[in-house]
Coordinates of C-alpha atoms and ligand atoms in Angstrom, one line a residue:
X1 CA -30.3 -31.9 31.2
X2 CA -29.4 -31.1 27.5
X3 CA -27.3 -33.8 25.8
X4 CA -25.5 -31.2 23.7
X5 CA -21.8 -30.7 24.5
X6 CA -20.3 -27.4 23.2
X7 CA -16.7 -27.7 22.0
X8 CA -14.7 -24.6 22.8
X9 CA -11.4 -24.7 20.9
X10 CA -8.4 -22.9 22.4
X11 CA -5.7 -24.0 19.9
X12 CA -5.2 -20.4 18.9
X13 CA -4.8 -19.2 22.5
X14 CA -3.8 -21.8 25.1
X15 CA -2.4 -23.9 22.3
X16 CA -0.4 -21.1 20.8
X17 CA 1.2 -20.5 24.3
X18 CA 3.1 -23.8 24.0
X19 CA 6.8 -23.6 23.0
X20 CA 7.3 -23.6 19.2
X21 CA 3.6 -23.2 18.4
X22 CA 3.6 -19.5 17.6
X23 CA 1.6 -18.7 14.5
X24 CA 1.5 -15.8 12.2
X25 CA -1.7 -13.8 11.5
X26 CA -2.3 -15.6 8.2
X27 CA -1.6 -19.0 9.8
X28 CA -4.1 -18.3 12.6
X29 CA -6.8 -17.3 10.1
X30 CA -6.2 -20.5 8.1
X31 CA -6.4 -22.6 11.3
X32 CA -9.6 -20.7 12.3
X33 CA -11.2 -21.6 8.9
X34 CA -10.2 -25.2 9.5
X35 CA -11.7 -25.2 13.0
X36 CA -14.9 -23.9 11.5
X37 CA -14.9 -26.8 9.1
X38 CA -14.3 -29.1 12.1
X39 CA -17.5 -27.8 13.6
X40 CA -16.3 -26.4 16.9
X41 CA -18.8 -24.1 18.6
X42 CA -16.4 -21.5 20.0
X43 CA -13.0 -20.5 18.8
X44 CA -10.8 -18.8 21.5
X45 CA -8.8 -16.6 19.1
X46 CA -6.3 -15.1 21.5
X47 CA -5.6 -12.9 24.4
X48 CA -6.0 -9.4 23.0
X49 CA -4.3 -7.4 25.7
X50 CA -1.2 -9.6 25.5
X51 CA 0.3 -7.8 22.4
X52 CA -0.7 -5.8 19.4
X53 CA -0.2 -8.9 17.3
X54 CA -2.6 -10.9 19.5
X55 CA -5.2 -8.1 19.3
X56 CA -5.0 -8.0 15.5
X57 CA -5.2 -11.7 15.2
X58 CA -8.4 -11.9 17.3
X59 CA -9.9 -9.0 15.4
X60 CA -9.0 -10.6 12.0
X61 CA -10.4 -14.0 13.0
X62 CA -13.6 -12.3 14.3
X63 CA -14.1 -10.8 10.9
X64 CA -13.0 -13.8 8.9
X65 CA -15.3 -16.6 10.3
X66 CA -19.0 -17.0 9.9
X67 CA -21.6 -16.4 12.6
X68 CA -22.0 -20.2 12.9
X69 CA -19.0 -20.2 15.2
X70 CA -18.5 -17.9 18.3
X71 CA -15.3 -16.1 18.7
X72 CA -13.9 -15.6 22.2
X73 CA -11.2 -13.1 23.4
X74 CA -9.5 -13.9 26.7
X75 CA -9.0 -11.2 29.3
X76 CA -8.0 -10.9 32.9
X77 CA -10.7 -9.6 35.3
X78 CA -9.6 -6.0 35.0
X79 CA -11.3 -3.2 33.1
X80 CA -8.6 -2.4 30.5
X81 CA -8.3 -6.1 29.5
X82 CA -12.1 -6.5 29.2
X83 CA -12.4 -3.4 27.1
X84 CA -9.6 -4.5 24.8
X85 CA -11.1 -8.0 24.4
X86 CA -14.4 -6.5 23.4
X87 CA -12.7 -4.2 20.9
X88 CA -11.1 -7.3 19.3
X89 CA -14.1 -9.5 19.1
X90 CA -16.9 -7.0 18.6
X91 CA -17.0 -7.5 14.8
X92 CA -17.6 -11.2 15.1
X93 CA -21.1 -12.5 14.1
X94 CA -21.2 -14.2 17.5
X95 CA -18.7 -12.6 20.0
X96 CA -17.8 -13.8 23.5
X97 CA -15.8 -12.2 26.3
X98 CA -13.9 -14.8 28.4
X99 CA -12.6 -13.3 31.6
X100 CA -10.6 -15.2 34.2
X101 CA -9.5 -14.8 37.8
X102 CA -7.7 -17.2 40.1
X103 CA -9.7 -18.6 43.1
X104 CA -7.2 -21.0 44.8
X105 CA -5.7 -19.9 48.1
X106 CA -2.2 -20.2 46.7
X107 CA -2.9 -18.0 43.6
X108 CA -4.9 -15.4 45.6
X109 CA -2.3 -15.1 48.3
X110 CA 0.9 -15.2 46.2
X111 CA 0.0 -14.2 42.7
X112 CA -2.9 -11.8 43.1
X113 CA -2.1 -10.7 46.7
X114 CA -5.8 -10.3 47.3
X115 CA -8.2 -11.6 50.0
X116 CA -11.0 -13.9 48.9
X117 CA -13.5 -11.1 49.5
X118 CA -11.5 -8.8 47.1
X119 CA -11.4 -11.6 44.5
X120 CA -15.1 -12.0 44.8
X121 CA -15.6 -8.3 44.2
X122 CA -13.2 -8.3 41.3
X123 CA -15.0 -11.2 39.7
X124 CA -18.4 -9.5 40.0
X125 CA -17.1 -6.3 38.7
X126 CA -15.4 -8.0 35.7
X127 CA -18.4 -10.0 34.6
X128 CA -20.7 -7.0 35.1
X129 CA -18.5 -4.9 32.9
X130 CA -18.3 -7.6 30.2
X131 CA -22.0 -8.0 30.3
X132 CA -22.5 -4.3 29.4
X133 CA -20.9 -5.3 26.0
X134 CA -22.4 -8.7 25.3
X135 CA -24.8 -11.2 26.8
X136 CA -22.2 -13.9 25.9
X137 CA -19.8 -13.8 28.9
X138 CA -17.7 -16.7 30.2
X139 CA -16.0 -16.6 33.6
X140 CA -13.1 -18.9 34.4
X141 CA -12.0 -19.5 38.0
X142 CA -8.3 -20.1 37.3
X143 CA -6.9 -23.0 39.3
X144 CA -10.4 -24.0 40.3
X145 CA -9.4 -27.6 40.9
X146 CA -7.2 -26.5 43.8
X147 CA -9.8 -24.0 45.1
X148 CA -12.0 -24.3 48.1
X149 CA -15.3 -25.8 46.8
X150 CA -17.6 -23.6 48.9
X151 CA -15.7 -20.5 47.9
X152 CA -15.8 -21.5 44.3
X153 CA -19.6 -22.1 44.5
X154 CA -20.0 -18.6 46.0
X155 CA -17.9 -17.0 43.2
X156 CA -19.9 -18.9 40.5
X157 CA -23.3 -18.0 42.0
X158 CA -22.3 -14.3 42.1
X159 CA -20.9 -14.1 38.6
X160 CA -24.0 -15.9 37.2
X161 CA -26.1 -13.3 38.8
X162 CA -23.9 -10.6 37.2
X163 CA -24.4 -12.1 33.7
X164 CA -22.0 -15.0 33.2
X165 CA -23.7 -17.5 30.8
X166 CA -20.8 -20.0 30.9
X167 CA -18.7 -20.8 34.1
X168 CA -15.5 -22.6 33.6
X169 CA -13.8 -24.9 36.2
X170 CA -10.2 -25.2 34.9
X171 CA -7.8 -27.7 36.1
X172 CA -5.0 -25.2 35.4
X173 CA -2.1 -27.3 36.7
X174 CA -3.3 -30.7 35.6
X175 CA -3.7 -31.9 39.2
X176 CA -7.2 -33.2 39.6
X177 CA -8.1 -36.9 39.3
X178 CA -11.1 -38.1 37.2
X179 CA -13.3 -39.3 40.1
X180 CA -12.5 -36.2 42.1
X181 CA -13.3 -33.9 39.3
X182 CA -16.6 -35.7 38.7
X183 CA -17.6 -35.1 42.3
X184 CA -16.5 -31.5 42.2
X185 CA -18.6 -30.7 39.1
X186 CA -21.6 -32.4 40.5
X187 CA -21.1 -30.7 43.9
X188 CA -21.0 -27.3 42.2
X189 CA -23.9 -27.9 39.9
X190 CA -26.1 -29.2 42.8
X191 CA -25.0 -26.6 45.3
X192 CA -25.2 -23.4 43.3
X193 CA -28.8 -22.2 43.3
X194 CA -28.7 -20.5 39.9
X195 CA -26.5 -23.2 38.2
X196 CA -29.2 -23.9 35.7
X197 CA -28.7 -20.4 34.2
X198 CA -25.1 -21.1 33.0
X199 CA -23.3 -23.8 31.0
X200 CA -20.7 -25.5 33.2
X201 CA -17.4 -25.8 31.3
X202 CA -14.1 -27.7 31.9
X203 CA -10.6 -26.9 30.8
X204 CA -8.1 -29.6 31.6
X205 CA -4.3 -29.6 31.4
X206 CA -2.4 -32.7 30.9
X207 CA 0.4 -32.6 33.5
X208 CA -0.5 -36.1 34.8
X209 CA -1.7 -37.3 31.4
X210 CA -5.3 -37.1 32.6
X211 CA -6.7 -34.1 30.6
X212 CA -9.0 -36.2 28.4
X213 CA -10.0 -38.5 31.2
X214 CA -10.9 -35.6 33.4
X215 CA -12.8 -33.9 30.7
X216 CA -14.9 -37.0 30.1
X217 CA -15.5 -37.5 33.8
X218 CA -16.8 -33.9 33.9
X219 CA -19.2 -34.5 31.1
X220 CA -20.6 -37.5 32.9
X221 CA -21.1 -35.2 35.9
X222 CA -23.0 -32.6 33.8
X223 CA -20.5 -30.3 32.3
X224 CA -21.7 -29.2 28.8
X225 CA -18.7 -27.2 27.5
X226 CA -15.3 -28.7 26.9
X227 CA -12.2 -26.6 26.3
X228 CA -9.8 -28.5 24.1
X229 CA -7.0 -28.0 21.5
X230 CA -6.2 -29.7 18.3
X231 CA -3.7 -32.5 19.0
X232 CA -3.7 -31.4 22.6
X233 CA -1.2 -28.6 22.2
X234 CA -1.0 -26.1 25.1
X235 CA 0.9 -24.8 28.1
X236 CA 3.4 -27.3 29.5
X237 CA 2.0 -30.8 28.8
X238 CA -0.8 -29.4 26.8
X239 CA -4.6 -29.4 27.0
X240 CA -7.3 -32.0 26.4
X241 CA -7.1 -33.1 22.7
X242 CA -10.3 -32.3 20.9
X243 CA -9.9 -35.4 18.6
X244 CA -9.6 -37.7 21.7
X245 CA -12.6 -36.2 23.6
X246 CA -14.9 -36.2 20.5
X247 CA -14.0 -39.7 19.4
X248 CA -14.4 -41.1 23.0
X249 CA -17.9 -39.5 23.1
X250 CA -18.7 -41.0 19.7
X251 CA -17.2 -44.4 20.1
X252 CA -18.7 -44.8 23.6
X253 CA -22.1 -43.1 22.9
X254 CA -23.6 -46.0 24.9
X255 CA -22.1 -44.5 28.0
X256 CA -22.0 -40.8 27.4
X257 CA -25.1 -40.3 25.3
X258 CA -24.3 -36.8 24.3
X259 CA -23.8 -35.0 21.0
X260 CA -21.4 -32.4 19.6
X261 CA -21.4 -30.4 16.4
X262 CA -18.0 -31.8 15.3
X263 CA -17.7 -33.3 11.8
X264 CA -15.3 -36.1 12.7
X265 CA -14.1 -36.4 9.1
X266 CA -12.4 -33.1 9.6
X267 CA -10.4 -34.4 12.6
X268 CA -7.4 -35.6 10.7
X269 CA -7.3 -32.6 8.3
X270 CA -7.4 -30.3 11.3
X271 CA -4.5 -32.1 13.0
X272 CA -2.5 -32.2 9.8
X273 CA -3.1 -28.5 9.2
X274 CA -1.9 -27.7 12.6
X275 CA 1.1 -29.9 12.2
X276 CA 2.0 -28.1 8.9
X277 CA 1.6 -24.7 10.5
X278 CA 3.6 -25.3 13.6
X279 CA 6.1 -27.5 11.9
X280 CA 5.8 -30.3 14.4
X281 CA 5.0 -33.7 13.1
X282 CA 2.1 -35.7 14.6
X283 CA 3.9 -38.2 17.0
X284 CA 3.7 -41.9 15.9
X285 CA 1.7 -43.1 18.9
X286 CA -0.6 -40.1 19.1
X287 CA -4.1 -41.5 19.8
X288 CA -6.6 -41.1 16.9
X289 CA -4.3 -39.3 14.5
X290 CA -0.8 -40.6 14.9
X291 CA 0.8 -42.4 12.0
X292 CA 0.6 -45.7 13.9
X293 CA -2.9 -45.3 15.2
X294 CA -4.4 -47.6 12.5
X295 CA -1.2 -49.7 11.7
X296 CA -1.4 -53.4 12.5
X297 CA 2.0 -55.1 12.7
X298 CA 1.4 -58.5 14.3
X299 CA 0.3 -61.3 12.0
X300 CA -2.6 -62.2 14.3
X301 CA -3.9 -58.6 14.2
X302 CA -3.5 -58.4 10.5
X303 CA -5.3 -61.6 10.0
X304 CA -8.2 -60.4 12.2
X305 CA -8.4 -57.0 10.5
X306 CA -8.6 -58.6 7.1
X307 CA -11.4 -60.8 8.2
X308 CA -13.3 -58.0 10.0
X309 CA -11.6 -54.6 10.7
X310 CA -13.7 -54.2 13.9
X311 CA -11.7 -57.1 15.5
X312 CA -8.9 -54.7 16.3
X313 CA -10.3 -51.3 15.2
X314 CA -12.8 -49.5 17.4
X315 CA -13.2 -46.8 14.8
X316 CA -12.4 -46.5 11.1
X317 CA -9.7 -44.3 9.6
X318 CA -12.4 -42.9 7.3
X319 CA -14.5 -41.7 10.3
X320 CA -11.7 -39.2 11.2
X321 CA -11.1 -38.2 7.6
X322 CA -8.0 -40.3 7.2
X323 CA -8.2 -41.5 3.6
X324 CA -4.5 -42.5 3.1
X325 CA -1.7 -40.5 1.6
X326 CA -3.0 -39.8 -1.9
X327 CA -0.8 -39.2 -4.9
X328 CA -2.3 -36.0 -6.2
X329 CA -0.3 -34.2 -8.7
X330 CA 2.2 -35.3 -11.4
X331 CA 4.5 -33.4 -13.7
X332 CA 1.7 -33.0 -16.3
X333 CA -1.1 -31.9 -14.0
X334 CA -2.7 -28.7 -15.0
X335 CA -3.5 -25.7 -12.9
X336 CA -7.2 -26.9 -12.5
X337 CA -6.0 -30.1 -10.8
X338 CA -3.8 -28.1 -8.4
X339 CA -6.6 -25.6 -7.6
X340 CA -9.1 -28.4 -7.0
X341 CA -6.6 -30.0 -4.6
X342 CA -6.0 -26.8 -2.7
X343 CA -9.8 -26.4 -2.3
X344 CA -10.2 -30.0 -1.3
X345 CA -7.5 -29.5 1.4
X346 CA -9.7 -26.7 2.8
X347 CA -7.8 -23.6 1.8
X348 CA -9.6 -20.6 0.5
X349 CA -7.0 -18.8 -1.7
X350 CA -7.4 -16.0 -4.2
X351 CA -6.3 -16.3 -7.8
X352 CA -2.8 -14.8 -7.2
X353 CA -2.2 -17.1 -4.3
X354 CA -3.4 -20.1 -6.3
X355 CA -1.0 -19.1 -9.1
X356 CA 2.0 -19.0 -6.7
X357 CA 1.1 -22.4 -5.3
X358 CA 0.6 -23.9 -8.8
X359 CA 4.1 -22.6 -9.8
X360 CA 5.6 -24.1 -6.7
X361 CA 4.0 -27.4 -7.1
X362 CA 5.1 -27.6 -10.7
X363 CA 8.6 -26.7 -9.7
X364 CA 8.5 -29.5 -7.1
X365 CA 7.2 -32.0 -9.6
X366 CA 10.4 -31.4 -11.6
X367 CA 12.5 -32.6 -8.6
X368 CA 10.2 -35.2 -7.0
X369 CA 8.5 -38.2 -8.6
X370 CA 5.3 -38.1 -6.6
X371 CA 3.5 -35.2 -5.0
X372 CA 1.3 -35.9 -2.0
X373 CA -1.3 -33.9 -0.1
X374 CA 1.4 -33.1 2.5
X375 CA 3.6 -31.6 -0.2
X376 CA 0.8 -29.4 -1.4
X377 CA 0.2 -28.3 2.2
X378 CA 3.9 -27.5 2.6
X379 CA 3.9 -25.4 -0.6
X380 CA 0.9 -23.4 0.5
X381 CA 2.6 -22.6 3.8
X382 CA 5.7 -21.7 2.0
X383 CA 4.2 -19.5 -0.8
X384 CA 1.1 -18.0 0.8
X385 CA 1.8 -17.6 4.4
X386 CA 5.3 -16.0 4.1
X387 CA 4.5 -13.1 1.8
X388 CA 5.1 -10.2 4.2
X389 CA 8.7 -11.1 4.8
X390 CA 11.4 -8.3 5.0
X391 CA 14.0 -10.4 3.2
X392 CA 14.4 -13.7 1.4
X393 CA 17.0 -15.8 -0.2
X394 CA 17.4 -15.3 -4.0
X395 CA 20.1 -17.8 -4.5
X396 CA 22.4 -20.0 -2.4
X397 CA 25.1 -22.6 -2.8
X398 CA 26.5 -24.8 -0.1
X399 CA 29.4 -27.2 -0.4
X400 CA 30.2 -30.0 2.0
X401 CA 33.6 -31.8 2.3
X402 CA 35.2 -34.6 4.2
X403 CA 38.7 -33.2 3.8
X404 CA 40.5 -30.3 5.3
X405 CA 38.4 -27.7 3.4
X406 CA 35.6 -26.6 5.7
X407 CA 32.1 -26.5 4.4
X408 CA 31.3 -23.2 2.7
X409 CA 28.0 -21.4 2.1
X410 CA 27.3 -18.5 -0.3
X411 CA 23.9 -16.6 -0.3
X412 CA 22.4 -13.8 -2.3
X413 CA 19.7 -12.2 -0.2
X414 CA 16.9 -9.8 -1.4
X415 CA 15.6 -7.1 0.9
X416 CA 11.9 -6.4 0.3
X417 CA 9.4 -3.6 0.6
X418 CA 5.8 -4.6 0.2
X419 CA 6.9 -7.9 -1.2
X420 CA 9.1 -6.3 -3.9
X421 CA 13.0 -6.5 -3.9
X422 CA 14.7 -3.2 -3.3
X423 CA 18.2 -4.2 -2.4
X424 CA 20.5 -7.2 -2.8
X425 CA 23.4 -8.4 -0.6
X426 CA 25.8 -11.3 -0.9
X427 CA 27.9 -13.2 1.6
X428 CA 30.3 -16.1 1.7
X429 CA 31.2 -18.0 4.9
X430 CA 33.1 -21.1 6.0
X431 CA 31.5 -23.1 8.8
X432 CA 31.8 -26.2 10.9
X433 CA 29.1 -28.0 8.9
X434 CA 26.8 -27.1 6.1
X435 CA 24.0 -25.9 8.3
X436 CA 26.4 -23.9 10.5
X437 CA 27.9 -22.3 7.3
X438 CA 24.6 -21.3 5.8
X439 CA 23.2 -20.0 9.1
X440 CA 26.3 -17.8 9.7
X441 CA 26.2 -16.6 6.1
X442 CA 22.5 -15.5 6.4
X443 CA 22.9 -13.9 9.8
X444 CA 25.9 -12.0 8.5
X445 CA 23.9 -10.5 5.7
X446 CA 20.9 -9.4 7.8
X447 CA 23.0 -8.2 10.7
X448 CA 21.6 -10.6 13.3
X449 CA 23.3 -12.8 15.8
X450 CA 20.7 -15.1 17.3
X451 CA 21.3 -18.3 19.3
X452 CA 19.9 -21.4 17.7
X453 CA 17.8 -23.0 20.5
X454 CA 16.2 -25.8 18.6
X455 CA 16.6 -27.4 15.2
X456 CA 14.7 -30.4 13.8
X457 CA 14.3 -32.0 10.4
X458 CA 11.5 -34.4 9.5
X459 CA 10.5 -36.0 6.3
X460 CA 7.0 -34.9 5.2
X461 CA 6.3 -38.2 3.3
X462 CA 8.3 -41.4 2.6
X463 CA 11.0 -41.7 -0.1
X464 CA 14.5 -40.3 -0.4
X465 CA 13.1 -37.4 -2.5
X466 CA 10.6 -36.5 0.3
X467 CA 10.4 -32.9 1.4
X468 CA 12.4 -32.3 4.5
X469 CA 10.5 -30.1 6.9
X470 CA 12.8 -28.0 9.1
X471 CA 11.6 -26.3 12.3
X472 CA 13.9 -24.1 14.3
X473 CA 13.7 -21.7 17.3
X474 CA 16.1 -18.8 17.7
X475 CA 16.7 -16.4 20.6
X476 CA 18.2 -12.9 20.6
X477 CA 18.3 -10.6 23.6
X478 CA 15.5 -12.5 25.3
X479 CA 13.2 -12.5 22.2
X480 CA 12.3 -15.8 20.6
X481 CA 11.0 -16.7 17.2
X482 CA 10.3 -20.0 15.5
X483 CA 10.8 -20.6 11.8
X484 CA 9.8 -23.4 9.5
X485 CA 10.3 -24.4 5.9
X486 CA 10.1 -27.5 3.6
X487 CA 12.2 -28.3 0.6
X488 CA 13.4 -31.5 -1.1
X489 CA 16.9 -30.2 -0.2
X490 CA 17.2 -30.1 3.6
X491 CA 20.0 -27.6 3.6
X492 CA 17.9 -25.2 1.6
X493 CA 14.9 -26.0 3.9
X494 CA 17.2 -25.1 6.9
X495 CA 18.2 -21.8 5.3
X496 CA 14.7 -20.9 4.5
X497 CA 13.5 -21.8 8.0
X498 CA 16.2 -19.5 9.5
X499 CA 15.1 -16.7 7.2
X500 CA 11.5 -17.3 8.3
X501 CA 12.5 -17.1 11.9
X502 CA 14.6 -14.0 11.4
X503 CA 11.7 -12.3 9.6
X504 CA 9.5 -13.2 12.6
X505 CA 12.1 -11.9 15.0
X506 CA 12.3 -8.6 13.2
X507 CA 8.5 -8.2 13.4
X508 CA 8.5 -9.1 17.1
X509 CA 11.3 -6.4 17.6
X510 CA 9.2 -3.9 15.7
X511 CA 6.1 -4.7 17.7
X512 CA 8.1 -4.2 20.9
Ligands
LIG601 O1 -5.5 -23.1 32.4 C1 -6.2 -22.2 32.7 O2 -6.7 -22.0 33.8 C2 -6.5 -21.2 31.6 C3 -7.6 -20.2 31.9 C4 -7.3 -18.9 31.3 C5 -8.9 -20.7 31.4 O3 -6.0 -21.3 30.5
LIG602 ZN1 -5.2 -23.4 30.2

């Protein structure tokens, strides 16, 4: 058996389905480039039939990445989905169609309302249709871990005959246990006569906190594709985290003895990029990449680490690309330094975009003593990935008070066409607090009345002058949008995050 494990990254599909992780087209392309740098073998770029936005994102990623990485489009096992998925991925240097169909009794009976025989036929028809487009076809048996093993074996045997080159055994609901999954994968690979013609893949959800453990157990049993996401984001409790799976394989090579194509020094940059894009900080105790993952508090540990880091560290921070928070730019840094930093952080920007980032970083350097990598990331998000907005804040002022005068906000908003201001509107509002006042003020100008479902502020770096990163989620008539922004003034960051969310909401409405 080959010792090569293929890493299939689904951050942009399953990951993006997690609440608050919605990404814009530009953000998805930026993340796809980072995944390429990480060295994943397959990027699942989205679910093209789900919406026009998803279709466009999958197509744009297919065109943007090199043929060193495969691009997969997800589709249900029905003709119109398969055709749409192909349409979206066909321009990729190395496209893949990933079709799925549930095989568990509960899904077949209640969700699909089909008999096992009908499901078998649908699976065969779907893979046969996909195989007319490409020889790179993956079939996933949704809820495989709760399916009858013999029925599953029959489905896989048939779809391999029809042209599936990868068969995926998802633990869709995060139910399976490591020893059970190990047995199941072995059973299927031993039992299916043509199993040698396909790569066996696993896709584990984390409902019981076992996604990574199950993935590793499956590799031990012979699975050679792992479906993961950066930082483990995904439906409900998330998916297996790519950084945990890869570092377990590397750190315990003595047990697993397999290889991947992942450049581990790109692990931390990938998690940081995702965190910047989705506006959610990496949790302190997150394995491998959390802020505390290499912090030693107790005196005994510190003493040991000083004498030999391997006393308490089973891997080095450098091996995952964690080189410390570098001070990068000062007030007097020139545009070359900023451009070099942008490139070092892995962004490919054109001259105009570099100019915008340079101006923003210089502006920040006037307000903030030290500028860190995280600040530059935040400015890139702010200036490059927000350029197709319908409106933006030109000016604002907010006053707080502890007396009987309520907090007041005033904003001047610019309405844009192709990025150029065409109209200006002003509003002044009293609120219950500064954030309430500025939110009401902006919503009044743009004529929206969304409910604020979630609001969080985190500091991007240490220090009282740190950028505050605000992440919000709004809802209006059943439509939801997230917004993010960062600024050294958290009220301003809150206002810009709302504007970002409102812009996204307008685009979602347009799409609908
Ligand atoms: O969890 C799951 O079963 C999935 C499939 C579409 C692979 O995400
Ligand atoms: Zn999934």
